[in-house]
XYZ file of N, CA and C in Angstrom:
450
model
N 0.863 -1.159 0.000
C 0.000 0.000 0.000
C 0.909 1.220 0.000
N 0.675 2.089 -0.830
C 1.214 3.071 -0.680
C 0.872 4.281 0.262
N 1.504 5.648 0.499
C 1.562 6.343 1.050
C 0.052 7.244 1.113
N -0.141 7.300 -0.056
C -1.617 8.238 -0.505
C -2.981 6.878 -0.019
N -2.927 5.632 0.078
C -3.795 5.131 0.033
C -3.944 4.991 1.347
N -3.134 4.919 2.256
C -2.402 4.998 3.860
C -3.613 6.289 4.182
N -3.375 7.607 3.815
C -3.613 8.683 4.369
C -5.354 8.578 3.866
N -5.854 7.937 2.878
C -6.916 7.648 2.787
C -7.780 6.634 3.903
N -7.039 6.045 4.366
C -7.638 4.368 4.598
C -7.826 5.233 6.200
N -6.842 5.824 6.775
C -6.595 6.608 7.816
C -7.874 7.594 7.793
N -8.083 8.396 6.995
C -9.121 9.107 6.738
C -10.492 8.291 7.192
N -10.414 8.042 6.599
C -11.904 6.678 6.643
C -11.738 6.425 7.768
N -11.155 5.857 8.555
C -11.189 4.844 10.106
C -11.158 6.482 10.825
N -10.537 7.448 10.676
C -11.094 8.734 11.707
C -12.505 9.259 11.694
N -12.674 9.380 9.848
C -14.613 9.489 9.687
C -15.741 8.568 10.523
N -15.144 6.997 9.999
C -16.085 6.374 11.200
C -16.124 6.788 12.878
N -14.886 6.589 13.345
C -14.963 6.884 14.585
C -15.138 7.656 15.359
N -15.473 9.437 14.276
C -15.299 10.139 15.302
C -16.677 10.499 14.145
N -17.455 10.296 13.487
C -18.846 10.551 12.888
C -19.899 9.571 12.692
N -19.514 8.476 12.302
C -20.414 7.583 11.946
C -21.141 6.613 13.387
N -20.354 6.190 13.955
C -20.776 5.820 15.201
C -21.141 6.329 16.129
N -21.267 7.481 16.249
C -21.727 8.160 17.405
C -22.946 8.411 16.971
N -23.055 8.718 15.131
C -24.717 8.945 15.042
C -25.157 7.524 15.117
N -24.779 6.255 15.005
C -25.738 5.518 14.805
C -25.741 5.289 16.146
N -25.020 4.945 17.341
C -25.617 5.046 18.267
C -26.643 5.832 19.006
N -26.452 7.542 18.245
C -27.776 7.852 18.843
C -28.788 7.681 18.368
N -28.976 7.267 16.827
C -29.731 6.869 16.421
C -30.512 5.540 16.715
N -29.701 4.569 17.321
C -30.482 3.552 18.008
C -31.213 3.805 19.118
N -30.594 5.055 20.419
C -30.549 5.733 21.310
C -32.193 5.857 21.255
N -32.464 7.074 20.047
C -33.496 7.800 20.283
C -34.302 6.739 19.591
N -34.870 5.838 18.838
C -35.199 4.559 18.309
C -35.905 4.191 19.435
N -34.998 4.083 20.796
C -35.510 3.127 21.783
C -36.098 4.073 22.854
N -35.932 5.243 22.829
C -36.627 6.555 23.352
C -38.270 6.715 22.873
N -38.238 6.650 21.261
C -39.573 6.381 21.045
C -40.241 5.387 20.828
N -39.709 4.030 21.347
C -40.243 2.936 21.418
C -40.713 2.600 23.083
N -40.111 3.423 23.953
C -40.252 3.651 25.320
C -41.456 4.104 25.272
N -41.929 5.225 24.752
C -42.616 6.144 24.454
C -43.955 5.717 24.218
N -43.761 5.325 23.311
C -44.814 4.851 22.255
C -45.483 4.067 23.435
N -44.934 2.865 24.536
C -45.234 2.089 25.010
C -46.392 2.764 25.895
N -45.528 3.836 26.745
C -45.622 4.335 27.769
C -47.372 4.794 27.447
N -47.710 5.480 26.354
C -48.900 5.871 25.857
C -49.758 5.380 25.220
N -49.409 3.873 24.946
C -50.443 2.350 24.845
C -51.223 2.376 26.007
N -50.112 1.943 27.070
C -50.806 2.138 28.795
C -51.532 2.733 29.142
N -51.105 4.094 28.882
C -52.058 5.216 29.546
C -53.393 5.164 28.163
N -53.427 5.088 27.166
C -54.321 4.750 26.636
C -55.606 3.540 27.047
N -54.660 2.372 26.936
C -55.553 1.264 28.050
C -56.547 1.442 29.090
N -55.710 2.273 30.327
C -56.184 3.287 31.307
C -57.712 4.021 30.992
N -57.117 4.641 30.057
C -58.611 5.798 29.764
C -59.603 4.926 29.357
N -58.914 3.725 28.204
C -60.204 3.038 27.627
C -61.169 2.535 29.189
N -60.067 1.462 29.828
C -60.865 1.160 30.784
C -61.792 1.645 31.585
N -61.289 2.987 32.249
C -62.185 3.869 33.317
C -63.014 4.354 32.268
N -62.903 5.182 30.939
C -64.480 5.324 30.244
C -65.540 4.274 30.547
N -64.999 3.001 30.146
C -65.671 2.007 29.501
C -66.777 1.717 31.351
N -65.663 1.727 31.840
C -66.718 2.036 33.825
C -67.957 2.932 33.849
N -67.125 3.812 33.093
C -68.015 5.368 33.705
C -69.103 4.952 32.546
N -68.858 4.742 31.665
C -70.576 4.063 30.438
C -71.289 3.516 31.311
N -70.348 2.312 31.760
C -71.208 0.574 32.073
C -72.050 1.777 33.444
N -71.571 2.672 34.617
C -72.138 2.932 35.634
C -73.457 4.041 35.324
N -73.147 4.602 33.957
C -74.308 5.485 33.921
C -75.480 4.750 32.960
N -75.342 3.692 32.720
C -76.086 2.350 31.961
C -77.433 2.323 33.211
N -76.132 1.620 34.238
C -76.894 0.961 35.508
C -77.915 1.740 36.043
N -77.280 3.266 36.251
C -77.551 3.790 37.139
C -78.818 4.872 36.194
N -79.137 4.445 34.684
C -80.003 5.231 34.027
C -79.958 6.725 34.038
N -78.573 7.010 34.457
C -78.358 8.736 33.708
C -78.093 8.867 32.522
N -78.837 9.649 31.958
C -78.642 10.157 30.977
C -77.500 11.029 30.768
N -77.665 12.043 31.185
C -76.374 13.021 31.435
C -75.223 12.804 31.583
N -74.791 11.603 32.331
C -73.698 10.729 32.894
C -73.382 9.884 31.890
N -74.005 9.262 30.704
C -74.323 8.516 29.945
C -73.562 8.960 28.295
N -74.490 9.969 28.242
C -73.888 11.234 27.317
C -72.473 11.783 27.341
N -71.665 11.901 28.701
C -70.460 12.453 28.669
C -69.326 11.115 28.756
N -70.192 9.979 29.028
C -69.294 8.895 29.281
C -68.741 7.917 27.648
N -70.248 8.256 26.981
C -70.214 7.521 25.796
C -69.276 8.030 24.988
N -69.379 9.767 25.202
C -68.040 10.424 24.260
C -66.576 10.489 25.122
N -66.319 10.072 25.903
C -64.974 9.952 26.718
C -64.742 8.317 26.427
N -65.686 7.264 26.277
C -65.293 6.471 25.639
C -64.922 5.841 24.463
N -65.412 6.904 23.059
C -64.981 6.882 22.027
C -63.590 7.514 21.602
N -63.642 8.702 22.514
C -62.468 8.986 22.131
C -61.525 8.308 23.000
N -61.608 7.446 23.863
C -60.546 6.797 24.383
C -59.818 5.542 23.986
N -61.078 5.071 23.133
C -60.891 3.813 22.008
C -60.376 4.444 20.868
N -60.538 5.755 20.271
C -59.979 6.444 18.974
C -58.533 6.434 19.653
N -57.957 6.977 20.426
C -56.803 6.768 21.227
C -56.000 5.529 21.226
N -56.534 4.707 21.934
C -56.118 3.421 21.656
C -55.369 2.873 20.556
N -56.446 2.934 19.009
C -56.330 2.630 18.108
C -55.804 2.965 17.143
N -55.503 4.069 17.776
C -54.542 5.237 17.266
C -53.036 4.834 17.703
N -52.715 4.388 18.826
C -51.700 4.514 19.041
C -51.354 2.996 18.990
N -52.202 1.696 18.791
C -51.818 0.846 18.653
C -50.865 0.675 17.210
N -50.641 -0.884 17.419
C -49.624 -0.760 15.543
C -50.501 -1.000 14.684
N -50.660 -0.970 13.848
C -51.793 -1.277 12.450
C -51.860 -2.869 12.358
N -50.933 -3.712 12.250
C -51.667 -4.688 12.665
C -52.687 -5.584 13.498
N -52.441 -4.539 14.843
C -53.555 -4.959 15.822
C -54.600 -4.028 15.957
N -55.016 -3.353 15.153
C -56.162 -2.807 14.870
C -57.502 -3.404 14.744
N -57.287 -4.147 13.988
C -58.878 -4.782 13.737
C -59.422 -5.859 14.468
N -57.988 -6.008 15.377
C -58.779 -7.432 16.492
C -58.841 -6.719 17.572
N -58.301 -5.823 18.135
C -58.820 -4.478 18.958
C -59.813 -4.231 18.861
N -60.409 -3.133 17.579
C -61.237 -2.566 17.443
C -62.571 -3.497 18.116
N -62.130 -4.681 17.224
C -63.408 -6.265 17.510
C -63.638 -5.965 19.294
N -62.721 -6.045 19.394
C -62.891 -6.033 21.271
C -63.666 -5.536 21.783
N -62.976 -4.452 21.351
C -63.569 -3.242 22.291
C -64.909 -2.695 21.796
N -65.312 -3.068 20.300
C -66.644 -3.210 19.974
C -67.423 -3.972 20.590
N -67.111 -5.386 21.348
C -67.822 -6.464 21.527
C -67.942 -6.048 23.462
N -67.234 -5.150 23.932
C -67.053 -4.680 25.060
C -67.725 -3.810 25.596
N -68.829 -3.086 24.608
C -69.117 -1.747 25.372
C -70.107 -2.238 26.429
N -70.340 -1.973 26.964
C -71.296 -2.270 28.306
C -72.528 -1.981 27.936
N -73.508 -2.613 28.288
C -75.142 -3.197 28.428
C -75.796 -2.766 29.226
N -76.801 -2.862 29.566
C -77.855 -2.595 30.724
C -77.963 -3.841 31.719
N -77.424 -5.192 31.075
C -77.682 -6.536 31.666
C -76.694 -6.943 32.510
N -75.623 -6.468 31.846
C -74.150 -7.622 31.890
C -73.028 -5.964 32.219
N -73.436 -5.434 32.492
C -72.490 -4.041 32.944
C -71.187 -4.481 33.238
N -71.295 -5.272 34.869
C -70.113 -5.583 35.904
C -69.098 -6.636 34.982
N -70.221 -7.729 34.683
C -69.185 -8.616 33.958
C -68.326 -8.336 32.469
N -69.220 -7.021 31.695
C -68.398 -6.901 30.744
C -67.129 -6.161 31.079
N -67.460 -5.313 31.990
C -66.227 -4.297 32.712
C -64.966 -5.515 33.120
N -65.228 -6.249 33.181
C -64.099 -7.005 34.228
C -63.880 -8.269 33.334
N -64.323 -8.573 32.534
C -63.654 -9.050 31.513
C -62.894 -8.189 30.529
N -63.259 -7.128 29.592
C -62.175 -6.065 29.505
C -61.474 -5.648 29.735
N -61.209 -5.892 31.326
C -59.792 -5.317 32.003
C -58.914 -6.549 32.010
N -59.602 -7.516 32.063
C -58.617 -8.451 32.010
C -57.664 -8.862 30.305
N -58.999 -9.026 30.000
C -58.364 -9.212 28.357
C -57.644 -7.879 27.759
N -57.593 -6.975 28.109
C -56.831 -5.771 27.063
C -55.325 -5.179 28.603
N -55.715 -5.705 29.420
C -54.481 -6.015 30.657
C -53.300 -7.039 30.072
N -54.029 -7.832 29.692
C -53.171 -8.870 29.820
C -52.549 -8.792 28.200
N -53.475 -8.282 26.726
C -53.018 -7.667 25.347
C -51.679 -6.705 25.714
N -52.137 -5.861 26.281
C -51.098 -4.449 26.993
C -49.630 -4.836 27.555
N -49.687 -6.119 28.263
C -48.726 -6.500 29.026
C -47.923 -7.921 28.084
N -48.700 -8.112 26.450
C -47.735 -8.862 26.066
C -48.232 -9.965 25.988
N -49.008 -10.567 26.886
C -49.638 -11.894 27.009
C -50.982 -12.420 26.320
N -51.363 -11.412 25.524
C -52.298 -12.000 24.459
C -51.989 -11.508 23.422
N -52.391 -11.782 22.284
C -52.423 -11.080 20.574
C -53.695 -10.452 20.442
N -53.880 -9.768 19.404
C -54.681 -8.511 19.437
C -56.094 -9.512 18.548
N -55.399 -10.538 17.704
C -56.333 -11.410 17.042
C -57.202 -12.257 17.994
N -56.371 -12.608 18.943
C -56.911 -13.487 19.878
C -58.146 -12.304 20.752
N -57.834 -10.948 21.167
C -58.822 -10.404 22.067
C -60.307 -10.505 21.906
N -60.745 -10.651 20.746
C -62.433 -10.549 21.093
C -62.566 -12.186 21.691
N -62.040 -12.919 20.986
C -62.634 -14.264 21.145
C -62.450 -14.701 22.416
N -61.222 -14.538 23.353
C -60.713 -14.586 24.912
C -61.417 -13.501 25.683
N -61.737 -12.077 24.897
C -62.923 -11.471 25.730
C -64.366 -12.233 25.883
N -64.884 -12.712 24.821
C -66.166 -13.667 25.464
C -65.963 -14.690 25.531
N -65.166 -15.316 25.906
C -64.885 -16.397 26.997
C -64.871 -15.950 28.166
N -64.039 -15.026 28.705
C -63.980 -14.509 29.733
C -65.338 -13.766 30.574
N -65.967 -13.161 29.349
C -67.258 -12.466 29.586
C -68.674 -14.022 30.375
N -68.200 -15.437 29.195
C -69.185 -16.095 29.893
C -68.792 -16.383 30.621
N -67.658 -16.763 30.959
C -67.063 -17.555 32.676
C -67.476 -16.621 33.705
N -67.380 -15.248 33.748
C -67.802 -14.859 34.559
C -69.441 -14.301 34.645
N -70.241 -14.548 33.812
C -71.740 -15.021 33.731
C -72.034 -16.168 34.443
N -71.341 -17.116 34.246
C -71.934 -18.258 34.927
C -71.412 -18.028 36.087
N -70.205 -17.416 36.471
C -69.790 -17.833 38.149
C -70.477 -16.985 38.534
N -71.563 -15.887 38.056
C -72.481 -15.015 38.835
C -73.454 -16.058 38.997
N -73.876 -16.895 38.110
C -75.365 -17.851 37.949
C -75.019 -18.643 39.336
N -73.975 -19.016 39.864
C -73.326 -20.143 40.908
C -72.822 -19.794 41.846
N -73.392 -18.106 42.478
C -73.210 -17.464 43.742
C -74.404 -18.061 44.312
């Protein structure tokens, strides 16, 4: 190797080390900053869905209207949220869910508490988003019948 190809090759190994790696590390850096992120506001999304989805099922029960009215739109937009911030693949077995979730006049308590469980346990990793409606009414009848067997 000669002298000129030396001061090249040298060149190059100073460019990487003192440019190229430092961006891609921060570039992985901030990668995992908004993958933190992203997470962090699934959760708190979850959150809102859930307590809306309460505050519906309680003004159902409890036949307010008024209560009913402000709950139904704090629960849409908390599911627009959701679905929003979920990934596009788990969109449409979500959506299924939480369609198949809204609370009743009949089944209030038990749909509430099957929802928390099934989109708890989606949230935390331990279900797929395909699997949620169908493990939500399972869950929804198991706990129908263990009301029938109090």
């Amino acid at each position: 190797m000669d002298q000129g190809w030396a001061v090249v090759l040298g060149a190059v190994v100073a460019l990487t080390g003192s440019s190229l790696i430092p961006w891609a590390r921060e570039s992985f850096r901030d990668r995992a900053e908004r993958k933190r992120q992203r997470e962090v506001r699934l959760r708190e999304a979850v959150v809102d869905v859930l307590a809306a989805n309460a505050a519906q099922g309680s003004a159902l029960t409890f036949d307010n209207d008024a209560d009913l009215h402000v709950a139904f739109e704090a629960r849409a937009r908390a599911v627009a949220r959701l679905l929003i911030e979920a990934d596009s693949a788990e969109r449409r077995g979500l959506s299924a869910a939480l369609n198949a979730a809204a609370p009743g006049r009949s089944d209030t308590g038990e749909r509430i508490r099957a929802l928390q469980l099934v989109l708890t346990a989606w949230a935390g990793g331990d279900m797929s988003a395909e699997s949620l409606e169908s493990e939500y009414r399972k869950e929804l009848q198991a706990l129908k019948d263990a009301r029938k067997h109090r």
